[in-house]
PDB file of C-alpha atoms in Angstrom:
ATOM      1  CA  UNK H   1     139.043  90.638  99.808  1.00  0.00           C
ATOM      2  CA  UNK H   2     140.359  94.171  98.520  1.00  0.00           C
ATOM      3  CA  UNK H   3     139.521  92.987  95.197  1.00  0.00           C
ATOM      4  CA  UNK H   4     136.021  92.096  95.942  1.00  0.00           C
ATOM      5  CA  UNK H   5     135.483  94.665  97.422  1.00  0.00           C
ATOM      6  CA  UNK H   6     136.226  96.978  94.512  1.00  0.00           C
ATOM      7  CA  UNK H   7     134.412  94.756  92.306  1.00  0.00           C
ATOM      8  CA  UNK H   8     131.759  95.447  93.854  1.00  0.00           C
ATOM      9  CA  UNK H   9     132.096  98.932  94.025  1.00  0.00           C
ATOM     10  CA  UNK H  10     132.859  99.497  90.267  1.00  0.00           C
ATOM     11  CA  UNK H  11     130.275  97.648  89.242  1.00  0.00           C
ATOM     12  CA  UNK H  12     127.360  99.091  91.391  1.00  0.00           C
ATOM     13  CA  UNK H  13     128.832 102.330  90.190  1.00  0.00           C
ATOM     14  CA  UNK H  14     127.795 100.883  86.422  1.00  0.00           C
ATOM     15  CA  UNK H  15     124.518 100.251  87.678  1.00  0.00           C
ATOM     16  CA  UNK H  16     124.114 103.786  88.954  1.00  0.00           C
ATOM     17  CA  UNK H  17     125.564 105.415  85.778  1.00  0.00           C
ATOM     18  CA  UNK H  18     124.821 103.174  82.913  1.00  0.00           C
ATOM     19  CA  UNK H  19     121.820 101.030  84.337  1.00  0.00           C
ATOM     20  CA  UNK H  20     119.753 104.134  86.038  1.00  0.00           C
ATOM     21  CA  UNK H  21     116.655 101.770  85.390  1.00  0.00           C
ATOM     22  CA  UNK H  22     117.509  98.820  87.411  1.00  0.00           C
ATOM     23  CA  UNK H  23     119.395 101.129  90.019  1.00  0.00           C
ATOM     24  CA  UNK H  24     116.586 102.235  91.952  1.00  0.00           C
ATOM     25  CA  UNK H  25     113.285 100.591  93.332  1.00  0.00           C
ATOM     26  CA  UNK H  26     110.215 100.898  91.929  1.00  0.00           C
ATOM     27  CA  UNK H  27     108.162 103.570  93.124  1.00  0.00           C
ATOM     28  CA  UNK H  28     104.772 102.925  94.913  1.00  0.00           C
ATOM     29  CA  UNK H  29     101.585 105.231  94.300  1.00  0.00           C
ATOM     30  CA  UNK H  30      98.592 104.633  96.520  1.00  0.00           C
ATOM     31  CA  UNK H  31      95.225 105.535  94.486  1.00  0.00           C
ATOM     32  CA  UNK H  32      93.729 105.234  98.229  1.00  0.00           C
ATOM     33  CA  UNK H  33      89.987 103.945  98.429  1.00  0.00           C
ATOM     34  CA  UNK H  34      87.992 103.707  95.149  1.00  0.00           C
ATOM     35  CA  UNK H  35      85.140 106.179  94.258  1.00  0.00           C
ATOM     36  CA  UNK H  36      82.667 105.123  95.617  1.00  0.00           C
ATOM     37  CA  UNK H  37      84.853 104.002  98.730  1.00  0.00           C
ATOM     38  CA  UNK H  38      82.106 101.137  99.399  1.00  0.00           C
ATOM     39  CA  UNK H  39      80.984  98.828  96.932  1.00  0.00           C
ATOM     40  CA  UNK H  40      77.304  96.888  97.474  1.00  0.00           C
ATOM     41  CA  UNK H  41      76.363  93.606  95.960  1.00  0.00           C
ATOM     42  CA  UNK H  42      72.771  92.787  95.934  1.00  0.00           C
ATOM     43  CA  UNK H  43      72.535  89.260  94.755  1.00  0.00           C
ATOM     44  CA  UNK H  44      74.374  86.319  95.334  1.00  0.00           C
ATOM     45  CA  UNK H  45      76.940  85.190  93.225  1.00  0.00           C
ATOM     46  CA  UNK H  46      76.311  88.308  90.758  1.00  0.00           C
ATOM     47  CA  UNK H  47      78.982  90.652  89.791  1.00  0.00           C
ATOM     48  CA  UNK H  48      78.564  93.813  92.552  1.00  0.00           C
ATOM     49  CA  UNK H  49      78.484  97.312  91.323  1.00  0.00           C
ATOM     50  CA  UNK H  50      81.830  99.167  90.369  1.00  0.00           C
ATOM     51  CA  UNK H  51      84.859 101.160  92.277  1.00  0.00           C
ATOM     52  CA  UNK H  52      87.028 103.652  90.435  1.00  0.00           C
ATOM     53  CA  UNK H  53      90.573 104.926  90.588  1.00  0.00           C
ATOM     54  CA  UNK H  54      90.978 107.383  87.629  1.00  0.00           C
ATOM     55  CA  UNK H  55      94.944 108.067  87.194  1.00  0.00           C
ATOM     56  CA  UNK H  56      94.960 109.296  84.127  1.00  0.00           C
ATOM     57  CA  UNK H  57      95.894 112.841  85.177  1.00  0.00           C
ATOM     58  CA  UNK H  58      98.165 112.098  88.313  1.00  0.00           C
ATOM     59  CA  UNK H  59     101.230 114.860  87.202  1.00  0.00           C
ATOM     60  CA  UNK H  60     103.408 112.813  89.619  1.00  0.00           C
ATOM     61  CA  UNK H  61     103.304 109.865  87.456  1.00  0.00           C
ATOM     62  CA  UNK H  62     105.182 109.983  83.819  1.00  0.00           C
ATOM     63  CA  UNK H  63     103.185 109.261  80.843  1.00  0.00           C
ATOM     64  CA  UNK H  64     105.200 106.489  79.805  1.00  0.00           C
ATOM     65  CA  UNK H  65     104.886 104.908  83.640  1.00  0.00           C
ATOM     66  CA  UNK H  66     103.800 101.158  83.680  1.00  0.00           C
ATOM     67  CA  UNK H  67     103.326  98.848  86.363  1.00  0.00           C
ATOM     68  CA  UNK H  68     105.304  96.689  87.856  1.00  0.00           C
ATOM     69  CA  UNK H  69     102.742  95.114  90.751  1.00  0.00           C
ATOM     70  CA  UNK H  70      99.086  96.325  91.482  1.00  0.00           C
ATOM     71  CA  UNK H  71      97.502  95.504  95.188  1.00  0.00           C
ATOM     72  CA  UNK H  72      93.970  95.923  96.697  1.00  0.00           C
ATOM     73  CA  UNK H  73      93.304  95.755 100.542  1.00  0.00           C
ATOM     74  CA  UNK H  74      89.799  95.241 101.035  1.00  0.00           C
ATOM     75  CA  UNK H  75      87.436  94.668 103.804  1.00  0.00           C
ATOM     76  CA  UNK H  76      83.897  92.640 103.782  1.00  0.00           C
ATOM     77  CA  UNK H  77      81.123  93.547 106.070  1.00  0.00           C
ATOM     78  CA  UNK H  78      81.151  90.456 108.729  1.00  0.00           C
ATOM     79  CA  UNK H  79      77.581  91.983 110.204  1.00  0.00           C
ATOM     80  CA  UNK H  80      76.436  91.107 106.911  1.00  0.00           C
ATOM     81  CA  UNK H  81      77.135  87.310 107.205  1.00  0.00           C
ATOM     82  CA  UNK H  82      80.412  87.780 104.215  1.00  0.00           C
ATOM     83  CA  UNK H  83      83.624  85.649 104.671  1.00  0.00           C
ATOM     84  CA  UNK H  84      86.687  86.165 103.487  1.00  0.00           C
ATOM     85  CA  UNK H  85      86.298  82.607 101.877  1.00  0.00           C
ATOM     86  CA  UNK H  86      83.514  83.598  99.998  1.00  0.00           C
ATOM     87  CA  UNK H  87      84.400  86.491  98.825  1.00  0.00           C
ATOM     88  CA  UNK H  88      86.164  86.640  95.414  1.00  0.00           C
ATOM     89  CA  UNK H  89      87.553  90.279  94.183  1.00  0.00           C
ATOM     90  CA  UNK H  90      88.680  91.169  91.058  1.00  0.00           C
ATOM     91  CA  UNK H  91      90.718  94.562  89.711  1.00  0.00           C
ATOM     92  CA  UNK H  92      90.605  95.625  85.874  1.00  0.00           C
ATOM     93  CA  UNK H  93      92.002  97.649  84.091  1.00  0.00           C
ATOM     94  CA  UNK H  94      90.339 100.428  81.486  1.00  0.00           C
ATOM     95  CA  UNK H  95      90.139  97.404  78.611  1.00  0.00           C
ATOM     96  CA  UNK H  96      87.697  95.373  80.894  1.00  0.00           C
ATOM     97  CA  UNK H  97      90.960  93.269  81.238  1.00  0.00           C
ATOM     98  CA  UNK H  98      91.956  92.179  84.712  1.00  0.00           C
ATOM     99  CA  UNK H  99      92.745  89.162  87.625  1.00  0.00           C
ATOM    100  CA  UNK H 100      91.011  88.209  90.731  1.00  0.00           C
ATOM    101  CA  UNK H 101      92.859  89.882  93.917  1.00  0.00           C
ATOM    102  CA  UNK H 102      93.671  88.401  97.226  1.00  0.00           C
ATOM    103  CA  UNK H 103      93.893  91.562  99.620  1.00  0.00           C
ATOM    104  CA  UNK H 104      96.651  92.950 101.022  1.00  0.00           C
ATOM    105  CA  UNK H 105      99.276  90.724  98.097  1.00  0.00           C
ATOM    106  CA  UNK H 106     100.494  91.867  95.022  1.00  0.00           C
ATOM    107  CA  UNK H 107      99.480  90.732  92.061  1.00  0.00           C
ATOM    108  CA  UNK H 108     102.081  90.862  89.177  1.00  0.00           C
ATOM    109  CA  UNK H 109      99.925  90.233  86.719  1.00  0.00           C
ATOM    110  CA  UNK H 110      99.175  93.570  85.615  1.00  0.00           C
ATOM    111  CA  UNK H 111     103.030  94.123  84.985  1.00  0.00           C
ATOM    112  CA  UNK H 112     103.191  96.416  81.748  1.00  0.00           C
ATOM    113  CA  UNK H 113     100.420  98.248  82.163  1.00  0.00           C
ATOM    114  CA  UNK H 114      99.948 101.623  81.666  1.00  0.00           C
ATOM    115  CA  UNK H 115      99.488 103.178  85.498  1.00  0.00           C
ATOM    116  CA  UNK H 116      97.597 106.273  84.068  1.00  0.00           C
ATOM    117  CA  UNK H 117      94.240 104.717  82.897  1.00  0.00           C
ATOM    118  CA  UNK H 118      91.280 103.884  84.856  1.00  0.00           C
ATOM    119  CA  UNK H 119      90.930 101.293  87.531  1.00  0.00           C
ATOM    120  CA  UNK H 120      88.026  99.551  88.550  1.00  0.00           C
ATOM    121  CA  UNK H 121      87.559  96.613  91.261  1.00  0.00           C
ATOM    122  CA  UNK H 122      83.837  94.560  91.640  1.00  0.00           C
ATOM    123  CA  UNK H 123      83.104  91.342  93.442  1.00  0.00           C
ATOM    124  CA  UNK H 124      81.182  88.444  93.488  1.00  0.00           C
ATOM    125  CA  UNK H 125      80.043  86.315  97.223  1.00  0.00           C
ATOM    126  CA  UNK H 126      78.349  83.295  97.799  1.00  0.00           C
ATOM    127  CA  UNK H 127      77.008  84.491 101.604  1.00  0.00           C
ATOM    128  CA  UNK H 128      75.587  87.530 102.833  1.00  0.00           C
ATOM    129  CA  UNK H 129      72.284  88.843 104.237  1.00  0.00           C
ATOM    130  CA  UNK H 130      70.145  90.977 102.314  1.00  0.00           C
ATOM    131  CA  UNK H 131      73.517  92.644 100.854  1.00  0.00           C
ATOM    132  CA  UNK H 132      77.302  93.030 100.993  1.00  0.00           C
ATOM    133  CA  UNK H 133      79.730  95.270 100.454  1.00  0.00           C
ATOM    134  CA  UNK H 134      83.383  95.642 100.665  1.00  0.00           C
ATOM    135  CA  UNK H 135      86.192  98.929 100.712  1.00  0.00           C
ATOM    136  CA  UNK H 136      89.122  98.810  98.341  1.00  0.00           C
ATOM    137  CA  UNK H 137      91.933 100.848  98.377  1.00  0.00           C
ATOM    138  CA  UNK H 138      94.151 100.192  95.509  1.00  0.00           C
ATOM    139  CA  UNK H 139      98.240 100.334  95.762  1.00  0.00           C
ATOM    140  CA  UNK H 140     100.507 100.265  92.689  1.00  0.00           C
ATOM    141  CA  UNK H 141     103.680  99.539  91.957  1.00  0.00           C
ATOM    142  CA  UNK H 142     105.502 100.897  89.030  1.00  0.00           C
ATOM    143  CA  UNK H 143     108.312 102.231  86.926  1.00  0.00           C
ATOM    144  CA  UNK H 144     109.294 104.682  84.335  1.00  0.00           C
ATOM    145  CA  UNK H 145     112.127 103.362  81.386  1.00  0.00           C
ATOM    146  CA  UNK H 146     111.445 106.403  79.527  1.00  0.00           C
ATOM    147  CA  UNK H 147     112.724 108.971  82.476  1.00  0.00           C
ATOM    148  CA  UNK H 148     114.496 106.769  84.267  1.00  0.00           C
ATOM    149  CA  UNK H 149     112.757 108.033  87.412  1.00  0.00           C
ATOM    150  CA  UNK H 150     112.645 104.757  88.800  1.00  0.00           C
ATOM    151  CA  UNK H 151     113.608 101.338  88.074  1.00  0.00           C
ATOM    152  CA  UNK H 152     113.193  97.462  89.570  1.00  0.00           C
ATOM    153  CA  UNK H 153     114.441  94.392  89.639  1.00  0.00           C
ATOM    154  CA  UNK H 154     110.877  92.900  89.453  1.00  0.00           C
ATOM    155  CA  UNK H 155     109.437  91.113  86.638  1.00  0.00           C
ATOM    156  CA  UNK H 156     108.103  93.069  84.283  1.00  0.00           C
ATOM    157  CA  UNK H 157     106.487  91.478  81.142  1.00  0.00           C
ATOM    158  CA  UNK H 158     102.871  91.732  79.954  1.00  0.00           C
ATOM    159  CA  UNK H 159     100.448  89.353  81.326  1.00  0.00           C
ATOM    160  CA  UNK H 160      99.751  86.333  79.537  1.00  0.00           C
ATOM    161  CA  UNK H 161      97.109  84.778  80.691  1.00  0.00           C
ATOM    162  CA  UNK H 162      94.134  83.653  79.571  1.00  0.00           C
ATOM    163  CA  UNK H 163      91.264  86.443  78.570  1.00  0.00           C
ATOM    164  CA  UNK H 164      87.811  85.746  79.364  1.00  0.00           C
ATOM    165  CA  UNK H 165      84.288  87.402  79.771  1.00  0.00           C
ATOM    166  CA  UNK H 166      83.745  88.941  83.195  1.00  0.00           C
ATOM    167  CA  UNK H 167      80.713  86.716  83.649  1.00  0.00           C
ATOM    168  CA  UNK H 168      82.162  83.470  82.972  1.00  0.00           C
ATOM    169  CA  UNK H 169      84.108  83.826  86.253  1.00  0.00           C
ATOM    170  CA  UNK H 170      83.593  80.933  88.076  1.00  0.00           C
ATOM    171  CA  UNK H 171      86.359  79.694  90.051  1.00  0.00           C
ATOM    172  CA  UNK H 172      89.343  81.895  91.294  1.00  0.00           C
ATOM    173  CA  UNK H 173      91.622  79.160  90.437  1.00  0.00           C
ATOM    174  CA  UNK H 174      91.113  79.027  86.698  1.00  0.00           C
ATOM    175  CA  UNK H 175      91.386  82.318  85.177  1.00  0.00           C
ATOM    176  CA  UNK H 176      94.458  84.727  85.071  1.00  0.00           C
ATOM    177  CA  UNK H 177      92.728  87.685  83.286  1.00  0.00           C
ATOM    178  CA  UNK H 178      89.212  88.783  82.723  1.00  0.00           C
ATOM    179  CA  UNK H 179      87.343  90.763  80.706  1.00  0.00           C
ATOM    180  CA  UNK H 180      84.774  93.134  81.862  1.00  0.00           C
ATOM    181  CA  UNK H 181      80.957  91.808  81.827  1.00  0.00           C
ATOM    182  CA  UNK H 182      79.221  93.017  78.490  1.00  0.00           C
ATOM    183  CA  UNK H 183      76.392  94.816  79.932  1.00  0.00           C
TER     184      UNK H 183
END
């Protein structure tokens, strides 16, 4: 059991010292709501209007910082006749790039991404009065190889899925990535 137990030791004193990377967790930056903080839809089934998160001058995130997991809470206005159900939100990233979000879960997805770019979220329902609207707030996940300010054990490989126009989103189950609508 003594030897174990020095085992262990020694070798989580190589991950400290050798590994600082995969030593730490990764760090977690909430972007808070998006600018605007509400987001209306007029029509159904059409793309609503955009939400922000600019993080491309954050000084408490390195340059070289990527993500590691991205989530969005959001809410839907229930006075407005919206459902969770029928609902379907979607983050991107600067590119147009992105993945449909179920709130309050990370989404790995978005692993390798540069954190400091800009964010934007829109959705698309199939029930609401005369218009909807949700709130985002957007949380991410990420670390820093470069300054070894923070590391994780997560996965951390670009996304691979399959790219598609913004518009062409029809069903939440078919599409990993996105590409923003060409307006």
């Amino acid at each position: 059991m003594k030897k174990l137990t020095s085992f262990f030791s020694i070798f989580a004193l190589f991950l400290v010292l050798f590994m600082p990377q995969n030593a730490s967790a990764a760090t977690t930056y909430s972007a808070g709501a998006s600018s605007p903080s509400t987001i209306y839809a007029y029509s159904l089934n059409q793309w609503s209007e955009d939400g922000f998160w600019d993080l491309r001058n954050i000084s408490s995130i390195p340059d070289t910082a990527v993500v590691t997991a991205a989530k969005l809470n959001w809410s839907i206005c229930t006075s407005c006749g919206m459902t969770y159900s029928t609902t379907d939100v979607a983050l991107f990233i600067q590119s147009g790039a992105g993945d449909w979000m179920d709130s309050g879960f990370y989404n790995y997805n978005f692993g390798g991404q540069p954190v400091k770019q800009i964010w934007f979220t829109s959705f698309k329902s199939s029930k609401f009065n005369s218009s909807g609207y949700i709130q985002p707030v957007l949380t991410i996940l990420w670390e820093d190889s470069m300054s070894a300010k923070s590391g994780s054990f997560m996965l951390n490989e670009s996304p691979n899925g399959i790219l598609v126009d913004k518009d062409s989103l029809v069903e939440k189950q078919e599409v990993t990535l996105v590409n923003l609508k060409e307006e």
